[in-house]
N, CA, C and O atoms as a printed pandas DataFrame, in Angstrom:
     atom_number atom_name residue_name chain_id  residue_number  x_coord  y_coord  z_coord
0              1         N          UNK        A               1 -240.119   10.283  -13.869
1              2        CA          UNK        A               1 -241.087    9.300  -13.439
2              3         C          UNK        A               1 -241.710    8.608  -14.634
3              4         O          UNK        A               1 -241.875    9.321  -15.624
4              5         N          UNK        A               2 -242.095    7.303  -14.713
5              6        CA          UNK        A               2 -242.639    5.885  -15.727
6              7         C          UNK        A               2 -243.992    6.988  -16.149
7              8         O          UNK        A               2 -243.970    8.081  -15.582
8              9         N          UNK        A               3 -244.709    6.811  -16.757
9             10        CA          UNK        A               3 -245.912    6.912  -16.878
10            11         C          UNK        A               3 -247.005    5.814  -16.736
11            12         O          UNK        A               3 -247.043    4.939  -17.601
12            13         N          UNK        A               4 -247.995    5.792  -15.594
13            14        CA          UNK        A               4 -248.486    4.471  -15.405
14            15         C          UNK        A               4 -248.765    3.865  -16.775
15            16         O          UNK        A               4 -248.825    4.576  -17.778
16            17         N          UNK        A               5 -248.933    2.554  -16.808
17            18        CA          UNK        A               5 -248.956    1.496  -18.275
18            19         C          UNK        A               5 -250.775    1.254  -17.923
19            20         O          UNK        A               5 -251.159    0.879  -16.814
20            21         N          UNK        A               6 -251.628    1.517  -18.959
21            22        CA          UNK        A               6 -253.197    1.177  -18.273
22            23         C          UNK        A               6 -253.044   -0.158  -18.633
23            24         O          UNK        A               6 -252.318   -0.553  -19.544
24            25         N          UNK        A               7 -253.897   -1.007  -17.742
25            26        CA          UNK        A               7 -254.203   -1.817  -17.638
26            27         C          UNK        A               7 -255.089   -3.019  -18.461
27            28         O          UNK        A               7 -256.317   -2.944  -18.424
28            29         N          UNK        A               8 -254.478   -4.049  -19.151
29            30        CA          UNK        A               8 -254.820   -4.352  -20.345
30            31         C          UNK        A               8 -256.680   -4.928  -19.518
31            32         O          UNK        A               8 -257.191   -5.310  -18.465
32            33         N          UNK        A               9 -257.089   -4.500  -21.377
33            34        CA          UNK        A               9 -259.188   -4.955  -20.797
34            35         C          UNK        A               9 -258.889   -6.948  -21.120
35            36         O          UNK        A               9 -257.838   -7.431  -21.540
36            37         N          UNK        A              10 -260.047   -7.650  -20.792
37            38        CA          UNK        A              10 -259.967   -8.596  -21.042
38            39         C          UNK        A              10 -259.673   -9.459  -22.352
39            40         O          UNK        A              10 -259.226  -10.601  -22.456
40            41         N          UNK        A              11 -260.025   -8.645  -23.201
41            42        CA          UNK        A              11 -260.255   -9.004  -24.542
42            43         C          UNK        A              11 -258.724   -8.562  -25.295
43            44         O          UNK        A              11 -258.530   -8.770  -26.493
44            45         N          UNK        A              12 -257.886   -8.047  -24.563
45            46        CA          UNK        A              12 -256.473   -7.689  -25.384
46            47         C          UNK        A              12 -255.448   -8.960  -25.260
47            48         O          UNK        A              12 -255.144   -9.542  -24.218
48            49         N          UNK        A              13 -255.091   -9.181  -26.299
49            50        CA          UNK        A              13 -253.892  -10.121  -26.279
50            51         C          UNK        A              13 -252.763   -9.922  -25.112
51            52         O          UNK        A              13 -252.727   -8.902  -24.424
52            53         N          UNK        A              14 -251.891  -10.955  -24.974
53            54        CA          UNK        A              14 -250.798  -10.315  -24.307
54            55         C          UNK        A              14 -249.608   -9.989  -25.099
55            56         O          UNK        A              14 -249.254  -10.184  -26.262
56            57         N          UNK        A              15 -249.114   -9.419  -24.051
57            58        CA          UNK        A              15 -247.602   -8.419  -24.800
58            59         C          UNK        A              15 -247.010   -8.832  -24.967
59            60         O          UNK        A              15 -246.271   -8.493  -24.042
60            61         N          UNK        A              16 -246.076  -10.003  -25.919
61            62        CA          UNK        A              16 -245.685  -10.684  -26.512
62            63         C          UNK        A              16 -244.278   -9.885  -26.993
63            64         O          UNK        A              16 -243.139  -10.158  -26.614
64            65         N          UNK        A              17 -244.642   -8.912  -27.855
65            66        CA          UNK        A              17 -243.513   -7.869  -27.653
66            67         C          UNK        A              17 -242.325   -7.521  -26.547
67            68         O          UNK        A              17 -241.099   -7.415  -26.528
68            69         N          UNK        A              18 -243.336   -7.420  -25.729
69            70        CA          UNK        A              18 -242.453   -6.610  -24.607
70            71         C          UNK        A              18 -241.629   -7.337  -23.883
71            72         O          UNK        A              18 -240.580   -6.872  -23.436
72            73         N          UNK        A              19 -242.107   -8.839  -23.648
73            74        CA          UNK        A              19 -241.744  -10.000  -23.153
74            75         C          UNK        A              19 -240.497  -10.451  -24.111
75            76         O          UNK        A              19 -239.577  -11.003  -23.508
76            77         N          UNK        A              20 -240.369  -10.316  -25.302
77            78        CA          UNK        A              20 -239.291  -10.794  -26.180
78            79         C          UNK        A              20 -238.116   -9.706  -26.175
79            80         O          UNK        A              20 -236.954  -10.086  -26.319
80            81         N          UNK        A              21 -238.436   -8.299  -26.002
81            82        CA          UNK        A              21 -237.819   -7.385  -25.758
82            83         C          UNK        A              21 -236.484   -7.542  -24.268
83            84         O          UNK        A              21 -235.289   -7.806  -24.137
84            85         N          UNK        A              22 -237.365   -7.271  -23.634
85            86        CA          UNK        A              22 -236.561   -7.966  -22.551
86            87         C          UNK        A              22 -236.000   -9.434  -22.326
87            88         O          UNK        A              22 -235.294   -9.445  -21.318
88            89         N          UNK        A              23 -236.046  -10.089  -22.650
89            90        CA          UNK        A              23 -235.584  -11.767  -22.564
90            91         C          UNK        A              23 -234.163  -11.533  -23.604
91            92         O          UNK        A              23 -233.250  -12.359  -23.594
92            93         N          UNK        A              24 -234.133  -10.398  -24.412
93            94        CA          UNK        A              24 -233.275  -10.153  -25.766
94            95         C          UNK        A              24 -232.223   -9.155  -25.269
95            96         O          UNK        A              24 -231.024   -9.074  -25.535
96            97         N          UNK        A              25 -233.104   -8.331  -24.378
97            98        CA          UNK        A              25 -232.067   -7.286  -23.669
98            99         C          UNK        A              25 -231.713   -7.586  -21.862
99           100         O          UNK        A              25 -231.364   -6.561  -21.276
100          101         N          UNK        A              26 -231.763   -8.556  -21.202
101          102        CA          UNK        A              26 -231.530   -9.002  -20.284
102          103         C          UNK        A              26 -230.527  -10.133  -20.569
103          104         O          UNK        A              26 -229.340   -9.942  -20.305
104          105         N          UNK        A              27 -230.963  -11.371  -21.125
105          106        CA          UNK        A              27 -230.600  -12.569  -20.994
106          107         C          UNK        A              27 -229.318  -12.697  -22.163
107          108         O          UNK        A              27 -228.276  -13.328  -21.990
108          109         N          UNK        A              28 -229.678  -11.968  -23.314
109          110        CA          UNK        A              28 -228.637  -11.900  -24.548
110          111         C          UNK        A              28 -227.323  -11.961  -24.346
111          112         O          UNK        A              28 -226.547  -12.851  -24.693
112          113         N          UNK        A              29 -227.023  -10.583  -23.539
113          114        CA          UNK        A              29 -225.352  -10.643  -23.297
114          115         C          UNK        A              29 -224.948  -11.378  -21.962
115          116         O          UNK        A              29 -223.841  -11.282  -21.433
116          117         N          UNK        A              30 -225.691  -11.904  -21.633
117          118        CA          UNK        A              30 -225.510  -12.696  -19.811
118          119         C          UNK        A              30 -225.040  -14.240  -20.661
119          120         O          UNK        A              30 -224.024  -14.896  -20.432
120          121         N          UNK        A              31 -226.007  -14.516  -21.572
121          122        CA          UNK        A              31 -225.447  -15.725  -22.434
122          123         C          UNK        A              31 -224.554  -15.375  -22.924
123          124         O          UNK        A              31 -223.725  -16.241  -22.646
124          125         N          UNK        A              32 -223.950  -14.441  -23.685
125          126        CA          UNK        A              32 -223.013  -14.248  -24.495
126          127         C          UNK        A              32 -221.636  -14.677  -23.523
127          128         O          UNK        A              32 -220.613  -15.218  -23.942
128          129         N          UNK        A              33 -221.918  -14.290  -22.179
129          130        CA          UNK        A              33 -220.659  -14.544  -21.204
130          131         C          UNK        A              33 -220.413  -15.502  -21.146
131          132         O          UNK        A              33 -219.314  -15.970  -21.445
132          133         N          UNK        A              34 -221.420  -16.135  -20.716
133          134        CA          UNK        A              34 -220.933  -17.978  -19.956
134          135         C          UNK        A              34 -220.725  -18.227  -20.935
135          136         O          UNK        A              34 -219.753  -18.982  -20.903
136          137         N          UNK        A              35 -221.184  -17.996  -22.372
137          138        CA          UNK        A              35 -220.618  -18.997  -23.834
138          139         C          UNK        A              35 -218.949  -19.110  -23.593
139          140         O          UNK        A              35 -218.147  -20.040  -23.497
140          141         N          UNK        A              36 -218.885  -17.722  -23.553
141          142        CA          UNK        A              36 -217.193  -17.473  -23.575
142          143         C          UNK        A              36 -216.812  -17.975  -22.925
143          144         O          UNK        A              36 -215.978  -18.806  -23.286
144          145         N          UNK        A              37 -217.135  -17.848  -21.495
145          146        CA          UNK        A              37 -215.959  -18.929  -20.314
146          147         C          UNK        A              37 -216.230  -20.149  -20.831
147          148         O          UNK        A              37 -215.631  -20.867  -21.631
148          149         N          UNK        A              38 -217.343  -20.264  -20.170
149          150        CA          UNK        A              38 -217.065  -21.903  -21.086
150          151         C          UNK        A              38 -216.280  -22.563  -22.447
151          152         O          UNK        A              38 -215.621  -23.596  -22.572
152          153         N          UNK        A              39 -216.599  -21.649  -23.266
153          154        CA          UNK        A              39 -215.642  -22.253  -24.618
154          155         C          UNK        A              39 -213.976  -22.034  -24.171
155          156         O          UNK        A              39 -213.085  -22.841  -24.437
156          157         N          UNK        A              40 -213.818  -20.880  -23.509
157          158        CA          UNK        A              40 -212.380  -20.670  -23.444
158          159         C          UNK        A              40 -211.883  -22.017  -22.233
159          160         O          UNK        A              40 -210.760  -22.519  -22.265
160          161         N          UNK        A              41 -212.741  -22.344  -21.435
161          162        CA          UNK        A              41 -212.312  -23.802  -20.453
162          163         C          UNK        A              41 -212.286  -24.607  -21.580
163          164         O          UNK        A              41 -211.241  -25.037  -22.067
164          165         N          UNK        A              42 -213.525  -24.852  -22.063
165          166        CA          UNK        A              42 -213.128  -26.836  -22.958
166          167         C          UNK        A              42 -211.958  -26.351  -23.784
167          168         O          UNK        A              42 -210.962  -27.074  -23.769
168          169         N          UNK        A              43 -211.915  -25.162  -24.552
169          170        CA          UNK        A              43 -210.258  -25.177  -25.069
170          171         C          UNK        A              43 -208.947  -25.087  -24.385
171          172         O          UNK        A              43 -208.027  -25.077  -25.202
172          173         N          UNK        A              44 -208.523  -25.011  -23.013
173          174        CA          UNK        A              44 -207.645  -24.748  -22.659
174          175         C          UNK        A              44 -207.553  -25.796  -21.741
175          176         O          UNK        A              44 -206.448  -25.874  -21.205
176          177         N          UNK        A              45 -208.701  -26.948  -21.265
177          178        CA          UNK        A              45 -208.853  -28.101  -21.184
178          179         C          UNK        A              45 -208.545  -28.708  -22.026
179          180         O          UNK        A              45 -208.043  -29.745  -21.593
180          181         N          UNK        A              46 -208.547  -28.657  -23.644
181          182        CA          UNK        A              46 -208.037  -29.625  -24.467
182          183         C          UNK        A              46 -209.319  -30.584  -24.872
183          184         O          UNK        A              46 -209.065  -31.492  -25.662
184          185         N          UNK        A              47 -210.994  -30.427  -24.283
185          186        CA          UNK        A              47 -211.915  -30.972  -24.283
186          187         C          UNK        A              47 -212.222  -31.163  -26.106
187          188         O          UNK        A              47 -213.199  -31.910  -26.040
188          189         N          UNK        A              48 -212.046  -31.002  -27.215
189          190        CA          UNK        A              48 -212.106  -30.522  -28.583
190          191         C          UNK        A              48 -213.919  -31.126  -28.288
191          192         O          UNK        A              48 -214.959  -30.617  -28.707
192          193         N          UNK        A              49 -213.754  -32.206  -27.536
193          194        CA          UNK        A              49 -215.490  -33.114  -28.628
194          195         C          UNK        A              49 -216.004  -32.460  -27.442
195          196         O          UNK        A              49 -216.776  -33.418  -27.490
196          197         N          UNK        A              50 -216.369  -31.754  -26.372
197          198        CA          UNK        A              50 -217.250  -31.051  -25.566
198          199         C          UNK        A              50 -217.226  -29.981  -26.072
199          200         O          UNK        A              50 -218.282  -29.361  -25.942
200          201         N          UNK        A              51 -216.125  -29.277  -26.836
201          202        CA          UNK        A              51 -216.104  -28.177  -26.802
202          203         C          UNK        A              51 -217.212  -27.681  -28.221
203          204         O          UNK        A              51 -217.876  -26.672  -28.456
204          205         N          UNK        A              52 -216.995  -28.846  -28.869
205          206        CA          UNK        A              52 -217.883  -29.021  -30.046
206          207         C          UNK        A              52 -219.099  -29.272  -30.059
207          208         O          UNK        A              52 -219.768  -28.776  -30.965
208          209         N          UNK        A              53 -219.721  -30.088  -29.089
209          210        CA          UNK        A              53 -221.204  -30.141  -28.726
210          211         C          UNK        A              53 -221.818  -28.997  -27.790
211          212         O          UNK        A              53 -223.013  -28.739  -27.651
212          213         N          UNK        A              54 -220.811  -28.419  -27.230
213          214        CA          UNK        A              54 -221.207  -26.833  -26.571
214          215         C          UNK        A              54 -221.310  -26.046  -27.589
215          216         O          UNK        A              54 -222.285  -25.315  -27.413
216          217         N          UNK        A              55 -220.585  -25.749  -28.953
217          218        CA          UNK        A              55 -220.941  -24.962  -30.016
218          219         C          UNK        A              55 -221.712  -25.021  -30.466
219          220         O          UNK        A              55 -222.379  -24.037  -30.784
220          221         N          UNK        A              56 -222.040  -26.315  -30.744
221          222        CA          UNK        A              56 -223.819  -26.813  -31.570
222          223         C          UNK        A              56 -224.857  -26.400  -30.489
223          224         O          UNK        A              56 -226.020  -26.133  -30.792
224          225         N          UNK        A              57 -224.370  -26.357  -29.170
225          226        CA          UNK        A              57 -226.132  -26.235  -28.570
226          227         C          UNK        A              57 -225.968  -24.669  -28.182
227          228         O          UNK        A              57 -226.885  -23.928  -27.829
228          229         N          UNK        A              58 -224.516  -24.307  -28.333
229          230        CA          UNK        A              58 -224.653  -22.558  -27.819
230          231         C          UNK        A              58 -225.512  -22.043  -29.235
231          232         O          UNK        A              58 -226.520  -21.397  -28.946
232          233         N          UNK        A              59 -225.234  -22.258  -30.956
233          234        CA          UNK        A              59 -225.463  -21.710  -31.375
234          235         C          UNK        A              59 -227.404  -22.056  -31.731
235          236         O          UNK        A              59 -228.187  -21.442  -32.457
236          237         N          UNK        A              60 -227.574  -23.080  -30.993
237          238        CA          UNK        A              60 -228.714  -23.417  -31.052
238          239         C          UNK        A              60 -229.487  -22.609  -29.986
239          240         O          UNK        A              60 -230.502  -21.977  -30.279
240          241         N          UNK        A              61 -229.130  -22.639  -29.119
241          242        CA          UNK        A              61 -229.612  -21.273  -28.528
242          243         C          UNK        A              61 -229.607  -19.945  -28.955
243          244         O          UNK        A              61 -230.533  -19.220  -29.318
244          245         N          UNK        A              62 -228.396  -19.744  -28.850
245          246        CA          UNK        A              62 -228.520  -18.255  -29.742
246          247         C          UNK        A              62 -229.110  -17.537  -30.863
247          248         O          UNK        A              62 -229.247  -16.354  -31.172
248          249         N          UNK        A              63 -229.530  -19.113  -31.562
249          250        CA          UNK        A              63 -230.989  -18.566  -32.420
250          251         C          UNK        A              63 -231.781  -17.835  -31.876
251          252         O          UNK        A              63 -232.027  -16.667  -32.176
252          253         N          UNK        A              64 -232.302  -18.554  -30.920
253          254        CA          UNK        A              64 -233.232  -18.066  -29.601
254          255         C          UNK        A              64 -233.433  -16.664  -29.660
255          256         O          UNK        A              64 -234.285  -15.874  -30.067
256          257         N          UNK        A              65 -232.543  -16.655  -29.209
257          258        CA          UNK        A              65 -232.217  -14.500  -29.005
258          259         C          UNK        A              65 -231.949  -13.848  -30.028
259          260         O          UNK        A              65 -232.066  -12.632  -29.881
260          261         N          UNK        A              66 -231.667  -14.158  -30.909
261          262        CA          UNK        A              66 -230.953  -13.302  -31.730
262          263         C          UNK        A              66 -231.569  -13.409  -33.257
263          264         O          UNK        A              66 -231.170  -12.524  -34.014
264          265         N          UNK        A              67 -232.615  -14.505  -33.889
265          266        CA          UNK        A              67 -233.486  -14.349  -34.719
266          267         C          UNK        A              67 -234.688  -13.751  -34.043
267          268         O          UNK        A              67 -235.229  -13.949  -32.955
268          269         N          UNK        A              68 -235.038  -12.549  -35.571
269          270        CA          UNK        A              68 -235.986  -11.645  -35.286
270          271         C          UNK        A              68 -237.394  -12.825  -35.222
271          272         O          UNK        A              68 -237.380  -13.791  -35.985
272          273         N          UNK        A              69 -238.346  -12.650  -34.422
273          274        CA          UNK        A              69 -239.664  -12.739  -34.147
274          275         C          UNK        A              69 -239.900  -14.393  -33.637
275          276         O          UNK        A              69 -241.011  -14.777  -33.272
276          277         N          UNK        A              70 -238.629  -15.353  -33.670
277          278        CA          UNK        A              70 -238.587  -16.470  -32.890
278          279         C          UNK        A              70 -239.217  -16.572  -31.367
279          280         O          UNK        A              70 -239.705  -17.634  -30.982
280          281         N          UNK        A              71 -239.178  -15.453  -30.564
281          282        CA          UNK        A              71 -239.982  -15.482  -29.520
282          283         C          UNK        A              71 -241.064  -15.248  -29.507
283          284         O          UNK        A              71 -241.807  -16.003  -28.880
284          285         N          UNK        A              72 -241.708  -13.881  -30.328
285          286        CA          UNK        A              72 -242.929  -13.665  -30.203
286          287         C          UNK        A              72 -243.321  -15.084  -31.091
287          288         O          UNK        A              72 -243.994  -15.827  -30.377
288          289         N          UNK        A              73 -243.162  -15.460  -31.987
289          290        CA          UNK        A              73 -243.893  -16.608  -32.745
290          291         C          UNK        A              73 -244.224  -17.512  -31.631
291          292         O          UNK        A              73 -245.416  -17.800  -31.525
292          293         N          UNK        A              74 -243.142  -18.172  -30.515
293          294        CA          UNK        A              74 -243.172  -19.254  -29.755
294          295         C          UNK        A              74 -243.874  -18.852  -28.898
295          296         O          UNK        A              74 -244.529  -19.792  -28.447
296          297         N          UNK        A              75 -244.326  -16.969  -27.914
297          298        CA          UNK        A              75 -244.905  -17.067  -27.328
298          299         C          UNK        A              75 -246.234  -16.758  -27.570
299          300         O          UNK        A              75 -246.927  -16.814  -26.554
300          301         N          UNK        A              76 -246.775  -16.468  -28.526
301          302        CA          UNK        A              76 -247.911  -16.651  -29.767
302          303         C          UNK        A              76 -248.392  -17.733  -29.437
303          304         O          UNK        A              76 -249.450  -17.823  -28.815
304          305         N          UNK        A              77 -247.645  -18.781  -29.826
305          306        CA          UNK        A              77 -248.256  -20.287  -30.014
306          307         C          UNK        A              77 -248.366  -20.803  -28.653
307          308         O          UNK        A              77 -249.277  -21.600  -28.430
308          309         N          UNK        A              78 -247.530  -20.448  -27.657
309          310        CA          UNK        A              78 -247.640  -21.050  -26.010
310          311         C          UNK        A              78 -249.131  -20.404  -25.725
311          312         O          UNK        A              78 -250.060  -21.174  -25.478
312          313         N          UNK        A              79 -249.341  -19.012  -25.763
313          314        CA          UNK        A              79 -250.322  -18.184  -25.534
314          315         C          UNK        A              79 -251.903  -19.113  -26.347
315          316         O          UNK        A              79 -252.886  -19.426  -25.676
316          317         N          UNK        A              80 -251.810  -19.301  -27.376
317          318        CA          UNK        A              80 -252.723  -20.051  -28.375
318          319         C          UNK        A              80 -252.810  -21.326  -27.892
319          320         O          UNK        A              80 -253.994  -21.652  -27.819
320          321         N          UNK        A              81 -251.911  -22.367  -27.454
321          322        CA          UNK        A              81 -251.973  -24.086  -26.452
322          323         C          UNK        A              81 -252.599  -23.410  -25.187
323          324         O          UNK        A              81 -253.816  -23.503  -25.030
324          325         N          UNK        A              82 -252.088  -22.961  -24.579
325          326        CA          UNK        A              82 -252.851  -22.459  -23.383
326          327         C          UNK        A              82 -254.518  -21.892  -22.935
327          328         O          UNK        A              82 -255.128  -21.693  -21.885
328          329         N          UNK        A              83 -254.836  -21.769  -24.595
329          330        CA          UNK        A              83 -256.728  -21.353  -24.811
330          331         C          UNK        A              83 -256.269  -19.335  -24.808
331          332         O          UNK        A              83 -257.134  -18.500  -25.069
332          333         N          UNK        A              84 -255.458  -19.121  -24.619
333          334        CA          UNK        A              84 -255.742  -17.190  -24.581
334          335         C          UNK        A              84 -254.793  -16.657  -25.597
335          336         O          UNK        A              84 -253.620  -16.640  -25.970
336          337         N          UNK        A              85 -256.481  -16.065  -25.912
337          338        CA          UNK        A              85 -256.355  -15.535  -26.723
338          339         C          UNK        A              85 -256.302  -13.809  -27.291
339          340         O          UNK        A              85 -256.104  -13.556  -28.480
């Protein structure tokens, strides 16, 4: 059994962590898939210039996930535009 998580007081930041954690271990290898089908279609389509602007924006994503502290930084700063602090 979990151990209940207490309940953050008003004055605590949010979990920023935990939120990047999961988005890294959920979403990571689910992208990693469709990259593949997809690249393996525009190549076997013969697409070369789609297949090339899908590389630039896959690996532009994959920053996303896969550089350390890119999320917590972004959800830092969403958290900070939003007034909470």
């Amino acid at each position: 059994m979990l151990a209940p998580t207490p309940s953050p007081s008003p004055g605590d930041p949010p979990d920023t962590d935990g939120l990047a954690r999961f988005l890294r271990d959920f979403f990571g290898p689910v992208f990693l898939v469709i990259v593949s089908i997809v690249a393996i279609f525009f190549l076997f389509t013969r697409e070369i210039t789609r297949f090339a602007q899908f590389i630039v924006l896959a690996i532009a994503i994959g920053v996303v996930f896969y550089v350390p502290n890119i999320i917590e930084s972004t959800a830092k700063a969403i958290a900070k535009a939003l007034g909470v602090e």
